Amino acid sequence: MEQVSDKSWHRLALWIAQIYDTVSSSSAATAVDITPGRVGELLWQLRSAVIVPLVRLSIAVCLIMSAIVLIEKLGMGIISLYAKVFRRRPHRVYKCDPIAADEEMGSCAHPMVLVQIPMYNEKEVYQLSIGAACNLVWPGDRIIVQVLDDSTDPTIKELVKAECTKWFNKGKNIKYETRSNRNGYKAGALKEGMKHSYVGDCEYIAMLDADFQPAPDFLLRTIPFLVHNTDIALVQARWQFVNASECLMTRMQEMSMDYHFKVEQESGSTSCAFFGYNGTAGVWRIHAINEAGGWKDRTTVEDMDLAVRAGLGGWKFLYIGNIKVKSELPSTFKAYRYQQHRWSCGPANLFRKMVWDIVKAEKVSIWKKFFVIYNFFLARRIISHFVTFSFYCVVIPFSVFFPEVQIPMWGVAYVPTAITLMNAVGTPRSFHLIIFWVLFENVMSLHRCKAVFIGLFEAGRVNEWVVTEKLGDMLKTKSKLDVAKKFHFKFKDRFHVLELVVGLYLMVCSCYDFFYRKDYYFIYFFPQSIAFLIMGFGYIGTIIPTNK
């Protein structure tokens, strides 16, 4: 990288000294001849001596981070491809024979399983999850369904309790549990749920969020892996989205989530039997949870916290991609923003709290420590968010005002294109939406980048927990007027200042590039500016009419 010349720094020092003399002298008008031409010359020297080198430094740092992200994605892609080509499927690597019936033992041949469903004002989906849990195929005397209801709305609490009573009267072993506060949010509810005496009889816990609906054979396909492989702590299933086609925003979310499961989770499971627990649609060995220290509410990603601690304790995790559990994507922009803040801020804050624990861990290899620190946290959950926003939405646009600054083509076009294409492999049916996905993800990178900083520096919103609002079957079963009343908000709440500011900034850069430069960056800047403005005005996601 080109360095600032000594001559330029000398000029800058002289300029600062002249300004000081001007301010401190009583005869400032005669001390230094400050004319419009002189001011322009001094500003130009400042530009050459400070601003341009800073822009070049920013570009160099962003190029390094882009290369890190590319290498990380290539590595995960190669491992995932290896698993597919050489058929390294879980049922070929691990023993998973069905649990055999025993005439003498009867149903006791099956381990005792607890199904946990944490809830908080889940009026639209509570029936779906409770019904799916109660329909799981497993000996009735070897399964307990535990509904952990933290609802603050008395009406919803009564509805959930009535649903549990209904299934209890049908002969299901279902427990309805509440507590007097919401301390620790979901982690607090799960921790309290583990304290009940009947949990001591259980060996495994199947965890389901309120909008998740497992197939009846879910336990039959997951529990055998845990029974026959005593070193496995977690079996994670894949999420399948029932509302992926609801709107353009859910289609683009599906692309990101499919990549996460098909590449990130599968590569982690294949390479070192470790990945981040997704918080639901998974089955845990209770002994592993207790050995890792149980649930902790120190961050908003209690699921990842438990996974990292259990992984450092030497336990293995297994991802099974062909077991799919139905779930719901956030279909309103407000809900999605809150979710992404939690998913970005939490891991950064957890990394801050656990980095030395990872370094000092004694039960895992150096390779696994490196994987957790570099691949799992830094490359995937910190650098990727930062480089996406800073490079493509700030630094490259700003560089158009400095003709002497050149960005290599591989950094501007080849690397981001390769990363984009690798992300698209997870959802082939949506490949035609890849341009919209890039624009959408770049806008969301603004909030993810901000959330990462909040997490790393443990700032004000670090422990903010807003439950992702679900629609369930509301749009199908209720009138649009009733739905509109539930999701009514003031007109001013549609405006998102950060998106609007960045959108206007990109528009200015686009116009300048079009009129004064010949590098054609405006072809990217202009649509990205439009994307920021559209999302800044809230015109994305499910739009619920209010008058028809």
Coordinates of C-alpha atoms in Angstrom, one line a residue:
M1 CA 0.0 0.0 0.0
E2 CA 1.3 3.4 -1.0
Q3 CA 2.6 5.4 2.0
V4 CA 2.2 9.1 2.7
S5 CA 5.3 11.0 1.8
D6 CA 7.4 12.8 4.3
K7 CA 6.9 16.0 2.3
S8 CA 3.2 15.7 2.7
W9 CA 3.4 15.2 6.4
H10 CA 5.8 18.2 6.7
R11 CA 3.3 20.4 4.8
L12 CA 0.5 19.2 7.1
A13 CA 2.6 20.1 10.2
L14 CA 3.3 23.5 8.8
W15 CA -0.4 24.1 8.1
I16 CA -1.4 23.1 11.7
A17 CA 1.3 25.4 13.1
Q18 CA 0.0 28.3 10.9
I19 CA -3.5 27.8 12.1
Y20 CA -2.4 27.7 15.7
D21 CA -0.5 31.0 15.2
T22 CA -3.5 32.5 13.6
V23 CA -5.8 31.7 16.5
S24 CA -3.3 32.6 19.3
S25 CA -2.1 35.9 17.8
S26 CA -3.9 39.1 18.7
S27 CA -3.1 40.4 15.2
A28 CA -4.5 37.3 13.4
A29 CA -5.4 39.2 10.3
T30 CA -1.7 40.0 9.6
A31 CA -0.1 36.9 11.0
V32 CA -1.1 34.5 8.2
D33 CA -2.5 35.5 4.9
I34 CA -5.8 33.5 4.9
T35 CA -7.4 33.9 1.5
P36 CA -9.9 31.7 -0.3
G37 CA -7.1 30.3 -2.5
R38 CA -4.9 29.6 0.5
V39 CA -7.7 27.8 2.3
G40 CA -8.3 25.7 -0.8
E41 CA -4.6 24.8 -1.0
L42 CA -4.5 23.8 2.7
L43 CA -7.6 21.7 2.3
W44 CA -6.1 20.0 -0.7
Q45 CA -3.0 19.2 1.4
L46 CA -5.2 17.8 4.1
R47 CA -6.9 15.6 1.5
S48 CA -3.6 14.3 0.1
A49 CA -1.9 13.9 3.4
V50 CA -4.7 12.3 5.5
I51 CA -7.9 11.5 3.8
V52 CA -6.6 9.6 0.8
P53 CA -4.2 7.4 2.9
L54 CA -7.1 6.6 5.2
V55 CA -9.3 5.6 2.3
R56 CA -6.5 3.4 1.0
L57 CA -6.0 1.9 4.4
S58 CA -9.8 1.2 4.7
I59 CA -9.8 -0.5 1.3
A60 CA -6.8 -2.7 2.2
V61 CA -8.4 -3.8 5.5
C62 CA -11.7 -4.5 3.7
L63 CA -10.0 -6.5 1.0
I64 CA -8.3 -8.6 3.7
M65 CA -11.6 -9.2 5.4
S66 CA -13.2 -10.1 2.0
A67 CA -10.5 -12.7 1.4
I68 CA -11.1 -14.1 4.9
V69 CA -14.9 -14.5 4.2
L70 CA -14.2 -16.0 0.8
I71 CA -11.8 -18.6 2.2
E72 CA -14.2 -19.5 5.0
K73 CA -17.1 -20.0 2.5
L74 CA -14.9 -22.0 0.2
G75 CA -13.8 -24.2 3.0
M76 CA -17.3 -24.9 4.2
G77 CA -18.4 -25.5 0.6
I78 CA -15.7 -28.0 0.0
I79 CA -16.5 -29.9 3.2
S80 CA -20.2 -29.9 2.4
L81 CA -19.5 -31.1 -1.2
Y82 CA -17.2 -33.8 0.2
A83 CA -20.0 -35.1 2.5
K84 CA -22.4 -35.3 -0.5
V85 CA -20.0 -36.8 -3.0
F86 CA -18.6 -39.5 -0.6
R87 CA -22.0 -40.0 1.0
R88 CA -20.8 -39.1 4.5
R89 CA -24.3 -39.1 5.8
P90 CA -25.0 -39.4 9.5
H91 CA -26.6 -42.9 9.2
R92 CA -23.5 -44.1 7.4
V93 CA -21.1 -42.7 10.0
Y94 CA -22.9 -43.3 13.2
K95 CA -25.0 -46.2 14.4
C96 CA -28.7 -45.4 14.4
D97 CA -30.6 -48.7 14.5
P98 CA -34.2 -48.3 15.6
I99 CA -34.8 -49.0 19.2
A100 CA -35.8 -52.7 19.3
A101 CA -38.9 -53.7 21.2
D102 CA -38.4 -56.0 24.2
E103 CA -41.1 -58.3 25.4
E104 CA -39.7 -58.4 29.0
M105 CA -39.0 -54.6 29.3
G106 CA -42.0 -53.5 27.2
S107 CA -42.1 -49.8 26.7
C108 CA -39.1 -49.3 29.1
A109 CA -36.9 -50.3 26.2
H110 CA -37.5 -46.7 25.0
P111 CA -35.7 -44.0 27.0
M112 CA -37.7 -41.3 28.8
V113 CA -38.0 -38.2 26.7
L114 CA -39.0 -34.7 27.7
V115 CA -40.4 -32.3 25.0
Q116 CA -40.0 -28.7 26.0
I117 CA -42.0 -25.9 24.4
P118 CA -41.2 -22.4 25.7
M119 CA -43.9 -19.8 24.9
Y120 CA -44.5 -16.1 25.3
N121 CA -47.8 -14.7 24.2
E122 CA -47.9 -17.1 21.2
K123 CA -51.6 -16.7 20.5
E124 CA -51.4 -17.5 16.8
V125 CA -49.2 -20.6 16.9
Y126 CA -49.6 -22.3 20.4
Q127 CA -52.1 -24.9 19.1
L128 CA -49.8 -25.9 16.2
S129 CA -46.8 -26.6 18.4
I130 CA -48.6 -28.3 21.2
G131 CA -50.6 -30.4 18.8
A132 CA -47.5 -31.5 16.9
A133 CA -45.7 -32.4 20.2
C134 CA -48.6 -34.4 21.4
N135 CA -48.8 -36.3 18.1
L136 CA -45.1 -37.5 18.3
V137 CA -44.9 -41.3 18.0
W138 CA -43.4 -42.6 21.2
P139 CA -44.6 -44.9 24.0
G140 CA -47.1 -42.7 25.9
D141 CA -45.6 -43.6 29.3
R142 CA -42.1 -42.7 28.1
I143 CA -42.7 -39.1 27.0
I144 CA -43.6 -35.9 28.8
V145 CA -44.6 -32.7 27.0
Q146 CA -43.7 -29.6 29.0
V147 CA -45.2 -26.3 28.1
L148 CA -43.3 -23.4 29.6
D149 CA -45.6 -20.5 29.4
D150 CA -44.2 -17.0 30.1
S151 CA -47.2 -15.2 28.6
T152 CA -48.1 -11.9 30.2
D153 CA -51.5 -11.7 28.6
P154 CA -54.0 -13.4 30.9
T155 CA -56.3 -14.3 28.0
I156 CA -53.5 -16.0 26.1
K157 CA -52.4 -17.9 29.3
E158 CA -55.9 -19.2 29.6
L159 CA -56.0 -20.3 26.0
V160 CA -52.6 -22.2 26.3
K161 CA -53.7 -23.8 29.6
A162 CA -57.0 -24.9 28.1
E163 CA -55.1 -26.5 25.1
C164 CA -52.9 -28.4 27.5
T165 CA -55.9 -29.6 29.5
K166 CA -57.5 -30.8 26.2
W167 CA -54.6 -33.0 25.4
F168 CA -54.3 -34.1 29.0
N169 CA -57.8 -35.3 28.8
K170 CA -56.9 -37.3 25.7
G171 CA -54.4 -39.2 27.7
K172 CA -51.2 -37.3 26.9
N173 CA -48.7 -36.7 29.6
I174 CA -48.5 -32.9 29.3
K175 CA -47.4 -30.4 31.9
Y176 CA -48.4 -26.8 31.9
E177 CA -45.7 -24.7 33.8
T178 CA -45.6 -21.0 34.6
R179 CA -43.4 -18.7 36.7
S180 CA -43.9 -15.4 38.4
N181 CA -41.4 -13.4 36.3
R182 CA -39.5 -13.5 33.0
N183 CA -36.0 -13.3 34.4
G184 CA -33.5 -14.6 31.8
Y185 CA -36.2 -14.8 29.1
K186 CA -36.1 -18.1 27.2
A187 CA -32.9 -19.3 29.0
G188 CA -34.6 -18.6 32.4
A189 CA -37.7 -20.5 31.4
L190 CA -35.7 -23.5 30.3
K191 CA -33.6 -23.4 33.4
E192 CA -36.8 -23.4 35.6
G193 CA -38.2 -26.2 33.5
M194 CA -35.3 -28.4 34.3
K195 CA -35.9 -28.1 38.1
H196 CA -39.2 -30.0 38.1
S197 CA -38.9 -33.4 39.8
Y198 CA -40.2 -35.4 36.8
V199 CA -37.4 -34.2 34.6
G200 CA -35.0 -36.3 36.7
D201 CA -36.5 -39.4 35.1
C202 CA -35.7 -38.2 31.5
E203 CA -32.6 -38.9 29.5
Y204 CA -33.2 -36.6 26.5
I205 CA -34.9 -33.3 25.8
A206 CA -36.5 -32.4 22.5
M207 CA -36.8 -28.6 22.2
L208 CA -39.3 -26.9 20.1
D209 CA -40.1 -23.2 19.8
A210 CA -43.8 -22.2 19.7
D211 CA -44.0 -22.1 15.9
F212 CA -42.2 -25.5 15.2
Q213 CA -44.2 -28.5 14.1
P214 CA -42.1 -31.7 14.0
A215 CA -43.4 -34.8 12.0
P216 CA -44.8 -37.6 14.1
D217 CA -41.6 -39.7 13.5
F218 CA -39.2 -37.0 14.7
L219 CA -38.2 -38.8 17.9
L220 CA -38.0 -42.2 16.2
R221 CA -35.4 -40.7 13.7
T222 CA -33.3 -38.7 16.2
I223 CA -33.2 -40.5 19.5
P224 CA -31.4 -43.6 18.1
F225 CA -28.3 -41.6 17.3
L226 CA -28.1 -40.5 20.9
V227 CA -28.9 -44.0 22.3
H228 CA -26.2 -45.8 20.3
N229 CA -23.5 -43.1 20.4
T230 CA -22.8 -42.0 23.9
D231 CA -20.4 -39.2 22.9
I232 CA -23.1 -37.3 21.0
A233 CA -24.8 -34.5 23.0
L234 CA -27.0 -33.0 20.3
V235 CA -28.9 -34.0 17.2
Q236 CA -30.0 -31.0 15.2
A237 CA -32.7 -31.2 12.5
R238 CA -33.2 -28.8 9.6
W239 CA -35.8 -26.1 9.6
Q240 CA -38.4 -26.1 6.8
F241 CA -40.4 -22.9 6.3
V242 CA -44.1 -23.1 5.8
N243 CA -44.4 -19.4 4.8
A244 CA -41.3 -19.1 2.5
S245 CA -43.5 -18.0 -0.4
E246 CA -45.5 -15.5 1.5
C247 CA -43.6 -12.4 0.2
L248 CA -40.3 -11.4 -1.3
M249 CA -38.7 -10.9 2.1
T250 CA -39.5 -14.4 3.2
R251 CA -38.1 -15.8 0.0
M252 CA -34.8 -14.1 0.6
Q253 CA -34.7 -15.2 4.2
E254 CA -35.2 -18.7 3.0
M255 CA -32.1 -18.4 0.8
S256 CA -30.0 -17.3 3.7
M257 CA -31.4 -20.0 6.1
D258 CA -31.0 -22.8 3.5
Y259 CA -27.4 -21.9 3.1
H260 CA -26.9 -21.9 6.8
F261 CA -28.3 -25.4 7.2
K262 CA -27.1 -27.0 4.0
V263 CA -23.5 -25.7 4.1
E264 CA -22.6 -24.1 7.5
Q265 CA -24.3 -26.7 9.8
E266 CA -23.4 -29.7 7.6
S267 CA -19.8 -28.7 7.2
G268 CA -19.4 -28.1 11.0
S269 CA -21.0 -31.5 11.7
T270 CA -18.8 -33.2 9.1
S271 CA -15.5 -31.6 9.9
C272 CA -15.3 -31.5 13.7
A273 CA -18.7 -32.6 15.0
F274 CA -19.4 -29.0 16.2
F275 CA -21.8 -26.2 15.2
G276 CA -24.0 -23.7 16.8
Y277 CA -27.3 -25.1 18.2
N278 CA -30.2 -23.4 16.6
G279 CA -32.3 -23.2 19.8
T280 CA -35.1 -25.5 18.5
A281 CA -35.8 -28.6 16.4
G282 CA -33.0 -30.4 18.3
V283 CA -32.7 -33.2 20.8
W284 CA -30.2 -32.9 23.7
R285 CA -28.7 -35.5 26.1
I286 CA -29.6 -34.1 29.5
H287 CA -26.4 -35.3 31.0
A288 CA -24.5 -33.1 28.5
I289 CA -26.5 -30.1 29.4
N290 CA -25.8 -30.6 33.1
E291 CA -22.2 -31.3 32.6
A292 CA -21.8 -28.1 30.5
G293 CA -23.3 -26.0 33.4
G294 CA -26.9 -25.8 32.3
W295 CA -28.7 -22.8 30.7
K296 CA -27.2 -19.3 31.2
D297 CA -28.9 -16.0 30.5
R298 CA -25.7 -13.9 30.2
T299 CA -26.4 -13.2 26.4
T300 CA -29.4 -13.3 24.1
V301 CA -28.1 -16.5 22.4
E302 CA -28.5 -19.0 25.2
D303 CA -28.6 -21.8 22.7
M304 CA -25.2 -21.0 21.2
D305 CA -23.8 -20.4 24.7
L306 CA -24.7 -24.0 25.7
A307 CA -23.4 -25.4 22.5
V308 CA -20.0 -23.8 22.8
R309 CA -19.6 -24.9 26.4
A310 CA -20.7 -28.5 25.6
G311 CA -18.4 -28.5 22.6
L312 CA -15.5 -27.4 24.7
G313 CA -16.3 -30.2 27.1
G314 CA -15.6 -32.8 24.4
W315 CA -19.2 -33.6 23.3
K316 CA -20.0 -34.1 19.7
F317 CA -22.9 -32.6 17.7
L318 CA -24.7 -34.2 14.8
Y319 CA -26.7 -32.4 12.1
I320 CA -29.2 -34.4 10.1
G321 CA -30.4 -32.5 7.0
N322 CA -33.0 -35.0 5.9
I323 CA -35.1 -34.5 9.1
K324 CA -37.1 -31.4 8.5
V325 CA -39.2 -29.5 11.1
K326 CA -41.8 -27.1 9.9
S327 CA -41.4 -23.5 11.2
E328 CA -42.2 -19.9 10.3
L329 CA -40.1 -17.1 9.0
P330 CA -40.7 -13.5 10.3
S331 CA -42.9 -11.9 7.6
T332 CA -42.9 -8.3 8.9
F333 CA -39.9 -6.1 8.6
K334 CA -40.2 -5.0 12.2
A335 CA -40.0 -8.6 13.5
Y336 CA -37.1 -9.4 11.2
R337 CA -35.1 -6.4 12.4
Y338 CA -35.5 -7.5 16.0
Q339 CA -34.6 -11.1 15.2
Q340 CA -31.4 -10.1 13.3
H341 CA -30.3 -7.7 16.0
R342 CA -30.5 -10.6 18.6
W343 CA -28.8 -13.1 16.2
S344 CA -25.9 -10.7 15.5
C345 CA -25.4 -9.0 18.9
G346 CA -25.7 -12.2 20.9
P347 CA -22.8 -14.1 19.2
A348 CA -20.5 -11.1 19.4
N349 CA -21.2 -10.6 23.1
L350 CA -20.8 -14.3 23.7
F351 CA -17.4 -14.2 22.0
R352 CA -16.3 -11.4 24.2
K353 CA -17.3 -13.4 27.3
M354 CA -15.9 -16.8 26.2
V355 CA -12.8 -16.2 24.1
W356 CA -10.4 -16.9 27.0
D357 CA -12.5 -20.0 28.1
I358 CA -12.0 -21.3 24.6
V359 CA -8.3 -20.7 24.6
K360 CA -7.9 -22.4 28.0
A361 CA -10.2 -25.4 27.3
E362 CA -8.4 -28.7 28.0
K363 CA -10.7 -31.3 26.6
V364 CA -10.5 -30.3 22.9
S365 CA -7.7 -30.1 20.4
I366 CA -6.0 -27.0 19.2
W367 CA -7.7 -27.5 15.8
K368 CA -11.1 -27.3 17.4
K369 CA -10.2 -24.2 19.4
F370 CA -9.0 -22.6 16.2
F371 CA -12.2 -23.6 14.5
V372 CA -14.4 -22.1 17.2
I373 CA -12.5 -18.8 17.5
Y374 CA -11.7 -18.2 13.9
N375 CA -14.3 -20.0 11.8
F376 CA -17.3 -20.1 14.1
F377 CA -17.0 -16.6 15.6
L378 CA -14.6 -14.2 13.9
A379 CA -15.0 -15.1 10.2
R380 CA -18.7 -16.0 10.2
R381 CA -20.3 -13.8 12.9
I382 CA -18.1 -10.7 13.1
I383 CA -16.0 -10.1 10.0
S384 CA -18.7 -11.1 7.5
H385 CA -21.2 -8.6 8.9
F386 CA -18.6 -5.8 9.2
V387 CA -17.1 -6.2 5.7
T388 CA -20.5 -6.4 3.9
F389 CA -21.6 -3.0 5.2
S390 CA -18.4 -1.1 5.5
F391 CA -16.9 -2.2 2.2
Y392 CA -19.8 -2.3 -0.2
C393 CA -22.0 0.4 1.4
V394 CA -19.4 2.9 2.7
V395 CA -15.8 2.6 1.5
I396 CA -16.3 1.7 -2.1
P397 CA -19.0 4.5 -2.6
F398 CA -16.7 7.0 -0.8
S399 CA -13.8 6.1 -3.0
V400 CA -15.5 7.6 -6.0
F401 CA -14.6 11.1 -4.8
F402 CA -10.9 10.2 -5.0
P403 CA -9.7 9.4 -8.6
E404 CA -6.2 8.5 -7.4
V405 CA -7.6 5.6 -5.3
Q406 CA -7.9 2.4 -7.2
I407 CA -9.6 -0.8 -6.0
P408 CA -8.6 -4.0 -7.7
M409 CA -11.3 -5.7 -9.8
W410 CA -11.0 -8.9 -7.8
G411 CA -12.1 -7.1 -4.7
V412 CA -14.9 -5.2 -6.3
A413 CA -16.4 -7.9 -8.5
Y414 CA -14.8 -11.3 -8.4
V415 CA -14.8 -12.0 -4.7
P416 CA -18.4 -10.7 -4.0
T417 CA -19.7 -12.6 -7.0
A418 CA -18.1 -15.8 -5.8
I419 CA -19.5 -15.4 -2.3
T420 CA -23.0 -14.6 -3.7
L421 CA -23.0 -17.7 -6.0
M422 CA -21.9 -19.9 -3.1
N423 CA -24.8 -18.6 -1.0
A424 CA -27.3 -19.3 -3.8
V425 CA -26.6 -23.0 -3.9
G426 CA -28.8 -23.7 -0.9
T427 CA -32.0 -22.6 -2.7
P428 CA -31.8 -23.3 -6.4
R429 CA -35.5 -22.5 -7.0
S430 CA -34.8 -18.8 -5.9
F431 CA -31.7 -18.3 -8.0
H432 CA -33.5 -15.8 -10.2
L433 CA -33.9 -13.6 -7.1
I434 CA -30.1 -13.5 -6.4
I435 CA -29.8 -9.7 -7.2
F436 CA -32.6 -8.9 -4.9
W437 CA -31.0 -11.1 -2.2
V438 CA -27.7 -9.2 -2.5
L439 CA -29.4 -5.8 -2.1
F440 CA -31.6 -7.0 0.8
E441 CA -28.6 -8.6 2.6
N442 CA -26.5 -5.4 2.2
V443 CA -29.3 -3.3 3.8
M444 CA -29.6 -5.8 6.7
S445 CA -25.8 -5.7 7.1
L446 CA -26.2 -2.2 8.5
H447 CA -28.1 -3.5 11.5
R448 CA -26.0 -6.6 11.9
C449 CA -22.8 -4.5 11.8
K450 CA -24.3 -2.2 14.4
A451 CA -25.4 -5.1 16.5
V452 CA -21.9 -6.7 16.4
F453 CA -20.4 -3.5 17.8
I454 CA -23.1 -3.4 20.6
G455 CA -22.2 -7.0 21.5
L456 CA -18.5 -6.5 21.4
F457 CA -18.6 -3.4 23.5
E458 CA -21.5 -4.5 25.6
A459 CA -23.5 -1.4 24.9
G460 CA -27.0 -0.4 25.8
R461 CA -29.1 -2.8 23.7
V462 CA -26.8 -5.8 24.3
N463 CA -29.4 -7.8 26.2
E464 CA -32.5 -6.6 24.4
W465 CA -34.8 -9.5 23.8
V466 CA -37.9 -9.0 21.7
V467 CA -39.8 -12.2 20.8
T468 CA -40.2 -12.7 17.1
E469 CA -43.8 -12.1 16.3
K470 CA -45.5 -14.9 14.3
L471 CA -48.6 -14.8 12.1
G472 CA -49.3 -18.5 12.0
D473 CA -52.5 -19.1 10.1
M474 CA -53.8 -15.6 10.9
L475 CA -53.8 -14.4 7.3
K476 CA -55.9 -17.4 6.2
T477 CA -58.3 -17.8 9.1
K478 CA -59.0 -14.2 10.1
S479 CA -60.4 -11.2 8.3
K480 CA -57.8 -8.7 7.0
L481 CA -59.4 -6.0 9.3
D482 CA -58.7 -8.1 12.4
V483 CA -55.1 -8.7 11.3
A484 CA -54.6 -5.0 10.5
K485 CA -55.8 -4.1 14.0
K486 CA -53.2 -6.4 15.6
F487 CA -50.4 -5.0 13.5
H488 CA -51.4 -1.4 13.4
F489 CA -48.7 1.1 14.0
K490 CA -48.3 4.9 13.5
F491 CA -47.3 6.3 10.1
K492 CA -44.1 7.8 11.6
D493 CA -43.0 4.3 12.8
R494 CA -42.6 3.3 9.1
F495 CA -39.6 5.5 8.8
H496 CA -36.2 4.0 9.6
V497 CA -33.7 6.8 9.8
L498 CA -30.5 4.8 9.3
E499 CA -31.6 3.2 6.1
L500 CA -32.8 6.5 4.8
V501 CA -29.5 8.3 5.6
V502 CA -27.4 5.5 3.9
G503 CA -29.8 5.5 1.0
L504 CA -29.3 9.2 0.4
Y505 CA -25.6 8.8 0.8
L506 CA -25.4 6.1 -1.9
M507 CA -27.6 8.2 -4.2
V508 CA -25.1 11.1 -3.9
C509 CA -22.2 8.7 -4.6
S510 CA -24.1 7.2 -7.5
C511 CA -24.8 10.6 -9.1
Y512 CA -21.2 11.8 -8.7
D513 CA -19.9 8.5 -10.2
F514 CA -22.2 8.8 -13.1
F515 CA -21.3 12.4 -14.0
Y516 CA -17.6 12.6 -13.1
R517 CA -16.2 9.0 -13.1
K518 CA -15.9 6.3 -15.6
D519 CA -15.7 3.2 -13.4
Y520 CA -19.4 2.4 -13.7
Y521 CA -19.9 1.9 -9.9
F522 CA -23.2 3.7 -10.2
I523 CA -24.6 0.5 -11.8
Y524 CA -24.4 -1.0 -8.3
F525 CA -24.8 2.2 -6.2
F526 CA -28.1 3.2 -7.6
P527 CA -30.1 0.0 -7.1
Q528 CA -28.5 -0.4 -3.6
S529 CA -29.6 3.2 -2.8
I530 CA -33.2 2.4 -3.9
A531 CA -33.1 -0.8 -1.7
F532 CA -32.1 1.3 1.3
L533 CA -34.8 3.8 0.7
I534 CA -37.5 1.2 0.1
M535 CA -36.7 -0.5 3.4
G536 CA -36.2 2.9 5.1
F537 CA -39.8 3.7 4.3
G538 CA -40.9 0.2 5.5
Y539 CA -42.2 -1.0 2.2
I540 CA -41.0 -4.6 2.5
G541 CA -42.3 -7.8 4.1
T542 CA -46.0 -8.7 4.5
I543 CA -48.1 -5.5 3.9
I544 CA -51.4 -5.9 5.8
P545 CA -54.2 -3.7 4.3
T546 CA -56.2 -1.6 6.7
N547 CA -59.3 -0.7 4.8
K548 CA -60.3 -3.4 2.4

